[in-house]
Each structure stands twice: as C-alpha cells, then as structure tokens.
Amino acid sequence: MSSELCFKGNDDISKLCKSLNTGSTSIKRLVVEIDNASNNIQKSSSAMLDATRNSTASIARIQSKSHILAQDATNLLNDTQRAKLSLLKITRSNDELSHKVKASLETSSAIKTRATQMEVEAVHSLEKAIRTYEEKQQNLRKAIEAGRIVDEIHVISASIKEISSQTNILALNASIEAARAGQQGKGFQVVAERVKKLAGESTEAISHIDEMVVQVKNAFLKLGKSSQDILDYMNNEAKADYELLIKTGQQYQRDAQAILSLSEEVHTSTELMGSAVADIEEVIEGVSESSSRAAGYTSEMKESLGEMNVAMSKVTDSMEGQAEMSVQLRESIKRFIIFPSM
C-alpha cells in the first residue's frame, strides 16, 4: 500500500491493477479511519478511565461517609432512646410532684377552712365572754348594792342594841323604885325583872345578829373580791387570749392562703412542665423515627454504594482493558506504511 500500480490499457491486467489500486485506496482510508478511531477511543478511554477512577474514589469516600452517617444515625437513635427514658423518669417525677401538690392544695385548703372556723369560733367566744363579763359585772354591782343592806341591818341592830341598853337601865331603875315602894311595888318589880331579862336577851340576840352581819359582810367582801378577780381575769387575760386566738386564726388563714397560692403556682408549673415534656417526647419520638429511617437509608445506601463500587471496579477494569486494546490496535496499525495519495 506504499505505492500505486500504474498500468495503461484495457486488458485484464490493467483492469486488475485498477481494481487493486481502488482497493488499496479504500484500505488506506479504512486504516486511517481505524487509526483515528483508535486514537479517539484511546483518548476517550483514558478520559473515561480517569473519570471512573475519580468516581470510584468518590464512591469510596461517600461509602466511608455513609458508614460514619450510619454510625451517627445509630448513635442518635441510641441517644434518643436514652432521652426517652430520661423523659419518662421526668414524667413520673412530675406526676408524683403533681400528686403531692394536689395533696398540698387539699391540705392548705383544709387548714384555711379550719383557721377560718377557729377565727369565727374565737370571735363568737370573745363576744360571749364580753357579754358574760358585762352580765357578771352588772350582777356584781347588784350584789355590792345588796351588801349595803347589811350595813343598814348593822345600823338597825346598833339602834336596837342601844334601845335594849336603855330598856335595861329603865328596868333597873324600875326595880330600885319598886324596892323602895316595898310590898306595894312587888308586882311592878316582877314586871321590871321581866323587862330587864327581855332587854338582856335582846342585847344577846342583837350581839349574835351583829356577829352574823359581820360574817355576811365579810362573805360579801370576799364574794365581791373573787367576782372582781374573775371579771378582771375575763377582761384582761381571757379577752387577751381570745384576741390572740383570733389573731392566730387570721395568721393561719394568711399562711394557708400563701401555701395555697404557692401550691397553685407549683401545680400550674407542673402542668406546664408536663405539657412541655409531652411536646418534647413527641419531638423525640419523631427524631427517633427519623433516625431509625435514616439509619436504614444509610445502611441501604452503604450497601448500594458497595455494589456500585464493585461495578465501578469492573468498569475500571474494562476501561483499562479497552485502553490497553486501543494501544495494541494502534501498535498494529503502525505496521501499515501509508503514503499520501499522489
């Protein structure tokens, strides 16, 4: 194919030479086209080989990253499980706290009710004690007024005692006059003796009455002092005790109201915390599901990338074989010596 055959004429040899020249030209073009094609194939194979190698390296990196992602997804799933357990403990603790707060609400409400009742009863008792004090004070005044009658009785008894003394003197004088009268005054003397005796008995009775009056007066004085002591105790100590009891009841009410308000705030906080925990639990449940799906997806992606890596390795091997075949083809084509057409 290095040169053309040149025969002139129309004989068979000339025709054969022309046919050989035509075939040689066609073979030249074919060899050139094959050479160009093999050159293009070699370039394309080299580029594709570089691309497949880069793709294989990228797939290997992605596969490594997917392994890390799968591990991270597994760790996240484990973390969400632990978070769910922690939230469960928080929920239980919050429920226990809520029950205790409800019990505290009931207790503080009961304390407030009892404190109110104690204040009401103390007010009633104080009012009753004041009324009793006023009644007893009035009765004591009446008793003191009645005790003054004893003084009047003492005055009357003193008058009677004086009259008895005068009567005794008169009876004595009458006896003396009757003795002077002799026999005629005996009847009068008997009467005088009887009057004298009656005056003595009256004096003795009056003395006994005086003793009784003194005893009654002393009894009235002691009764007045005891009653006044009782009234003073009721007015000072008992009244102060009732007032202290009322103040204590009012303080109990304020304390119970403070505890009640605090318990209500804690109860509201526990309800809000329970709602927040429920929301967080819902979010964590969603994260757990997403993590579970992500772990599945990354595992599947890892497997797919592994399969793709194997396929790309095979493609690389094929491309390397194709590149090698292109080189061999070019080496074979170089054996043909082709000159440009004249």
Coordinates of C-alpha atoms in Angstrom, one line a residue:
M1 CA 0.0 0.0 0.0
S2 CA 3.1 2.2 -0.2
S3 CA 2.6 2.9 -3.9
E4 CA 0.1 2.6 -6.6
L5 CA 0.3 0.3 -9.6
C6 CA 0.2 2.2 -12.9
F7 CA -1.0 0.2 -15.9
K8 CA -2.5 1.7 -19.0
G9 CA -4.8 -0.1 -21.3
N10 CA -8.0 -2.0 -21.1
D11 CA -6.7 -5.5 -20.8
D12 CA -7.4 -7.7 -17.9
I13 CA -4.2 -6.9 -16.1
S14 CA -4.8 -3.2 -16.4
K15 CA -8.3 -3.7 -15.1
L16 CA -6.9 -5.8 -12.2
C17 CA -4.3 -3.2 -11.4
K18 CA -7.0 -0.5 -11.4
S19 CA -9.1 -2.7 -9.1
L20 CA -6.1 -3.2 -6.8
N21 CA -5.4 0.5 -6.7
T22 CA -9.1 1.1 -5.8
G23 CA -9.0 -1.5 -3.1
S24 CA -5.7 -0.1 -1.8
T25 CA -7.2 3.4 -1.6
S26 CA -10.2 2.0 0.3
I27 CA -7.9 0.1 2.6
K28 CA -5.8 3.2 3.2
R29 CA -8.9 5.2 4.1
L30 CA -10.0 2.4 6.3
V31 CA -6.7 2.2 8.1
V32 CA -6.6 5.9 8.5
E33 CA -10.1 5.9 9.9
I34 CA -9.3 3.0 12.2
D35 CA -6.2 4.8 13.4
N36 CA -8.2 8.0 14.0
A37 CA -10.9 6.0 15.7
S38 CA -8.4 4.1 17.8
N39 CA -6.8 7.3 18.8
N40 CA -10.1 8.8 19.7
I41 CA -11.0 5.6 21.6
Q42 CA -7.7 5.7 23.4
K43 CA -8.3 9.4 24.4
S44 CA -11.9 8.6 25.4
S45 CA -10.8 5.5 27.2
S46 CA -8.2 7.5 29.1
A47 CA -10.7 10.2 30.0
M48 CA -13.3 7.7 31.0
L49 CA -10.7 5.7 32.9
D50 CA -9.8 8.8 34.8
A51 CA -13.4 9.6 35.3
T52 CA -14.2 6.1 36.6
R53 CA -11.2 6.2 38.9
N54 CA -12.3 9.5 40.2
S55 CA -15.9 8.2 40.5
T56 CA -14.5 5.1 42.3
A57 CA -12.6 7.3 44.7
S58 CA -15.6 9.5 45.2
I59 CA -17.8 6.4 45.8
A60 CA -15.3 5.1 48.3
R61 CA -15.3 8.4 50.1
I62 CA -19.1 8.6 50.0
Q63 CA -19.2 5.0 51.3
S64 CA -16.9 5.9 54.1
K65 CA -19.0 8.9 54.9
S66 CA -22.2 6.8 54.7
H67 CA -20.6 4.5 57.2
I68 CA -20.0 7.4 59.5
L69 CA -23.5 8.7 58.9
A70 CA -24.9 5.2 59.6
Q71 CA -22.9 5.1 62.9
D72 CA -24.1 8.7 63.7
A73 CA -27.7 7.7 63.0
T74 CA -27.3 4.7 65.2
N75 CA -25.7 6.8 68.0
L76 CA -28.5 9.4 67.5
L77 CA -31.1 6.6 67.8
N78 CA -29.4 5.4 71.0
D79 CA -29.3 8.9 72.3
T80 CA -33.0 9.5 71.6
Q81 CA -33.8 6.2 73.3
R82 CA -31.9 7.4 76.4
A83 CA -33.6 10.8 76.1
K84 CA -36.9 9.0 76.0
L85 CA -36.0 7.1 79.2
S86 CA -35.0 10.3 80.9
L87 CA -38.2 12.0 79.8
L88 CA -40.1 9.0 81.2
K89 CA -38.4 9.5 84.5
I90 CA -39.1 13.2 84.4
T91 CA -42.7 12.5 83.6
R92 CA -43.0 10.1 86.5
S93 CA -41.3 12.6 88.8
N94 CA -43.6 15.3 87.5
D95 CA -46.7 13.1 88.1
E96 CA -45.5 12.4 91.7
L97 CA -44.9 16.1 92.2
S98 CA -48.3 16.9 90.8
H99 CA -50.0 14.4 93.2
K100 CA -48.1 15.8 96.1
V101 CA -49.1 19.4 95.1
K102 CA -52.7 18.3 94.8
A103 CA -52.5 16.9 98.3
S104 CA -50.8 20.1 99.5
L105 CA -53.7 22.1 97.8
E106 CA -56.2 20.0 99.7
T107 CA -54.3 20.2 103.0
S108 CA -53.8 24.0 102.7
S109 CA -57.5 24.4 101.8
A110 CA -58.5 22.4 104.8
I111 CA -56.1 24.4 107.0
K112 CA -57.6 27.6 105.7
T113 CA -61.1 26.3 106.4
R114 CA -60.1 25.2 109.9
A115 CA -58.4 28.5 110.5
T116 CA -61.5 30.4 109.4
Q117 CA -63.6 28.3 111.6
M118 CA -61.3 28.8 114.5
E119 CA -61.4 32.6 114.0
V120 CA -65.2 32.5 113.8
E121 CA -65.5 30.4 116.9
A122 CA -62.9 32.6 118.7
V123 CA -64.9 35.7 117.7
H124 CA -68.1 34.1 119.0
S125 CA -66.4 33.0 122.2
L126 CA -65.0 36.5 122.7
E127 CA -68.4 38.1 122.1
K128 CA -69.9 35.6 124.5
A129 CA -67.2 36.3 127.1
I130 CA -67.7 40.0 126.7
R131 CA -71.5 39.5 127.3
T132 CA -70.8 37.3 130.2
Y133 CA -68.4 39.8 131.6
E134 CA -70.9 42.6 131.3
E135 CA -73.6 40.4 132.9
K136 CA -71.4 39.3 135.8
Q137 CA -70.2 42.9 136.3
Q138 CA -73.8 44.1 136.5
N139 CA -74.6 41.2 138.9
L140 CA -71.6 42.1 141.0
R141 CA -72.8 45.7 141.2
K142 CA -76.2 44.5 142.3
A143 CA -74.5 42.2 144.9
I144 CA -72.5 45.1 146.1
E145 CA -75.7 47.2 146.4
A146 CA -77.3 44.3 148.2
G147 CA -74.3 44.2 150.6
R148 CA -75.0 47.7 151.6
I149 CA -78.3 46.4 153.1
V150 CA -76.1 44.5 155.6
D151 CA -74.7 47.8 156.7
E152 CA -78.2 49.1 157.2
I153 CA -79.0 46.0 159.2
H154 CA -75.9 46.7 161.3
V155 CA -77.2 50.2 161.9
I156 CA -80.6 48.9 162.9
S157 CA -79.1 46.3 165.2
A158 CA -77.0 49.0 166.8
S159 CA -80.1 51.0 167.3
I160 CA -81.9 48.0 168.8
K161 CA -78.9 47.3 171.0
E162 CA -79.0 50.9 172.2
I163 CA -82.7 50.6 172.9
S164 CA -82.1 47.4 174.8
S165 CA -79.4 49.1 176.8
Q166 CA -81.8 52.0 177.7
T167 CA -84.6 49.5 178.4
N168 CA -82.2 47.6 180.8
I169 CA -81.4 50.8 182.5
L170 CA -85.0 51.7 182.8
A171 CA -85.8 48.2 184.2
L172 CA -83.0 48.6 186.7
N173 CA -84.4 52.0 187.8
A174 CA -87.9 50.5 188.0
S175 CA -86.6 47.6 190.2
I176 CA -85.0 50.2 192.5
E177 CA -88.2 52.2 192.7
A178 CA -90.2 49.0 193.3
A179 CA -87.9 48.0 196.2
R180 CA -88.4 51.4 197.8
A181 CA -92.1 51.0 197.5
G182 CA -92.0 47.8 199.5
Q183 CA -94.9 45.5 199.4
Q184 CA -96.8 47.6 197.0
G185 CA -94.1 47.6 194.4
K186 CA -93.6 43.8 194.2
G187 CA -95.8 43.4 191.1
F188 CA -94.1 46.3 189.4
Q189 CA -90.7 44.8 190.4
V190 CA -91.7 41.4 188.8
V191 CA -92.5 43.3 185.6
A192 CA -89.3 45.2 185.8
E193 CA -87.3 42.0 186.2
R194 CA -89.0 40.5 183.1
V195 CA -88.3 43.6 181.1
K196 CA -84.7 43.5 182.3
K197 CA -84.4 39.9 181.3
L198 CA -86.0 40.6 177.9
A199 CA -83.6 43.5 177.4
G200 CA -80.7 41.2 178.2
E201 CA -82.0 38.6 175.8
S202 CA -82.5 41.3 173.2
T203 CA -79.0 42.5 173.7
E204 CA -77.6 39.0 173.4
A205 CA -79.7 38.4 170.2
I206 CA -78.5 41.6 168.8
S207 CA -74.9 40.7 169.5
H208 CA -75.5 37.4 167.8
I209 CA -77.0 39.3 164.9
D210 CA -74.0 41.6 164.8
E211 CA -71.8 38.6 164.5
M212 CA -73.9 37.2 161.7
V213 CA -73.9 40.6 160.0
V214 CA -70.1 40.8 160.2
Q215 CA -69.9 37.3 158.7
V216 CA -72.3 38.2 156.0
K217 CA -70.4 41.4 155.3
N218 CA -67.1 39.5 155.1
A219 CA -68.7 37.0 152.8
F220 CA -69.9 39.8 150.6
L221 CA -66.5 41.4 150.6
K222 CA -64.8 38.1 149.7
L223 CA -67.5 37.4 147.1
G224 CA -67.0 40.9 145.6
K225 CA -63.2 40.5 145.6
S226 CA -63.5 37.0 144.0
S227 CA -66.0 38.2 141.4
Q228 CA -63.9 41.2 140.7
D229 CA -60.8 39.0 140.2
I230 CA -62.8 36.8 137.9
L231 CA -64.0 39.8 136.0
D232 CA -60.5 41.2 135.8
Y233 CA -59.3 37.9 134.5
M234 CA -62.0 37.8 131.9
N235 CA -61.4 41.4 130.9
N236 CA -57.6 41.2 130.8
E237 CA -56.2 37.7 130.4
A238 CA -59.2 35.8 128.9
K239 CA -60.0 38.6 126.5
A240 CA -56.4 38.8 125.5
D241 CA -56.3 35.1 125.0
Y242 CA -59.3 35.2 122.8
E243 CA -57.9 38.1 120.8
L244 CA -54.6 36.2 120.5
L245 CA -56.6 33.2 119.3
I246 CA -58.4 35.4 116.7
K247 CA -55.0 36.8 115.5
T248 CA -53.6 33.3 115.4
G249 CA -56.5 32.1 113.3
Q250 CA -56.1 35.1 111.0
Q251 CA -52.4 34.3 110.7
Y252 CA -53.2 30.7 110.0
Q253 CA -55.5 31.9 107.2
R254 CA -52.8 34.1 105.7
D255 CA -50.3 31.2 105.9
A256 CA -52.7 28.8 104.5
Q257 CA -53.5 31.2 101.7
A258 CA -49.8 31.7 101.0
I259 CA -49.3 27.9 100.9
L260 CA -52.4 27.6 98.8
S261 CA -51.2 30.2 96.3
L262 CA -47.7 28.6 96.2
S263 CA -49.2 25.2 95.7
E264 CA -51.4 26.5 92.9
E265 CA -48.4 28.1 91.2
V266 CA -46.4 24.8 91.6
H267 CA -49.4 22.9 90.2
T268 CA -49.7 25.2 87.2
S269 CA -45.9 24.9 86.7
T270 CA -46.1 21.1 86.9
E271 CA -49.0 21.1 84.3
L272 CA -46.9 23.3 82.0
M273 CA -43.9 21.2 82.5
G274 CA -46.0 18.1 81.8
S275 CA -47.2 19.6 78.6
A276 CA -43.7 20.7 77.6
V277 CA -42.4 17.2 78.4
A278 CA -45.2 15.7 76.3
D279 CA -44.2 18.0 73.4
I280 CA -40.5 17.2 73.8
E281 CA -41.4 13.5 74.0
E282 CA -43.4 13.8 70.7
V283 CA -40.4 15.6 69.1
I284 CA -38.0 13.0 70.3
E285 CA -40.3 10.3 69.1
G286 CA -40.3 11.9 65.6
V287 CA -36.5 12.3 65.8
S288 CA -36.3 8.6 66.8
E289 CA -38.4 7.6 63.9
S290 CA -36.4 9.8 61.6
S291 CA -33.1 8.5 63.0
S292 CA -34.3 4.9 62.6
R293 CA -35.3 5.6 59.0
A294 CA -32.0 7.5 58.4
A295 CA -30.1 4.5 59.8
G296 CA -32.0 2.2 57.4
Y297 CA -31.4 4.6 54.5
T298 CA -27.7 5.0 55.2
S299 CA -27.3 1.2 55.6
E300 CA -29.1 0.7 52.2
M301 CA -27.1 3.5 50.7
K302 CA -23.9 1.9 52.1
E303 CA -24.8 -1.4 50.5
S304 CA -25.8 0.3 47.2
L305 CA -22.5 2.2 47.2
G306 CA -20.7 -1.0 47.9
E307 CA -22.4 -2.6 44.9
M308 CA -21.7 0.5 42.8
N309 CA -18.1 0.4 43.9
V310 CA -17.8 -3.2 42.8
A311 CA -19.5 -2.3 39.5
M312 CA -17.2 0.7 39.0
S313 CA -14.2 -1.5 39.7
K314 CA -15.4 -3.8 37.0
V315 CA -15.9 -0.8 34.7
T316 CA -12.4 0.4 35.6
D317 CA -11.0 -3.0 34.7
S318 CA -12.9 -3.0 31.5
M319 CA -11.8 0.5 30.6
E320 CA -8.2 -0.4 31.4
G321 CA -8.6 -3.4 29.1
Q322 CA -10.2 -1.3 26.4
A323 CA -7.4 1.3 26.7
E324 CA -4.8 -1.5 26.5
M325 CA -6.6 -2.9 23.4
S326 CA -6.6 0.6 21.9
V327 CA -2.9 0.8 22.4
Q328 CA -2.4 -2.6 20.9
L329 CA -4.6 -1.6 18.0
R330 CA -2.6 1.5 17.3
E331 CA 0.6 -0.5 17.5
S332 CA -0.8 -2.9 15.0
I333 CA -1.9 -0.1 12.7
K334 CA 1.6 1.4 12.8
R335 CA 2.8 -1.7 10.9
F336 CA 0.9 -0.4 7.9
I337 CA 3.1 2.0 5.9
I338 CA 0.7 4.5 4.3
F339 CA 1.8 7.3 2.0
P340 CA -0.4 10.1 0.9
S341 CA -2.2 9.7 -2.4
M342 CA -0.3 11.1 -5.4

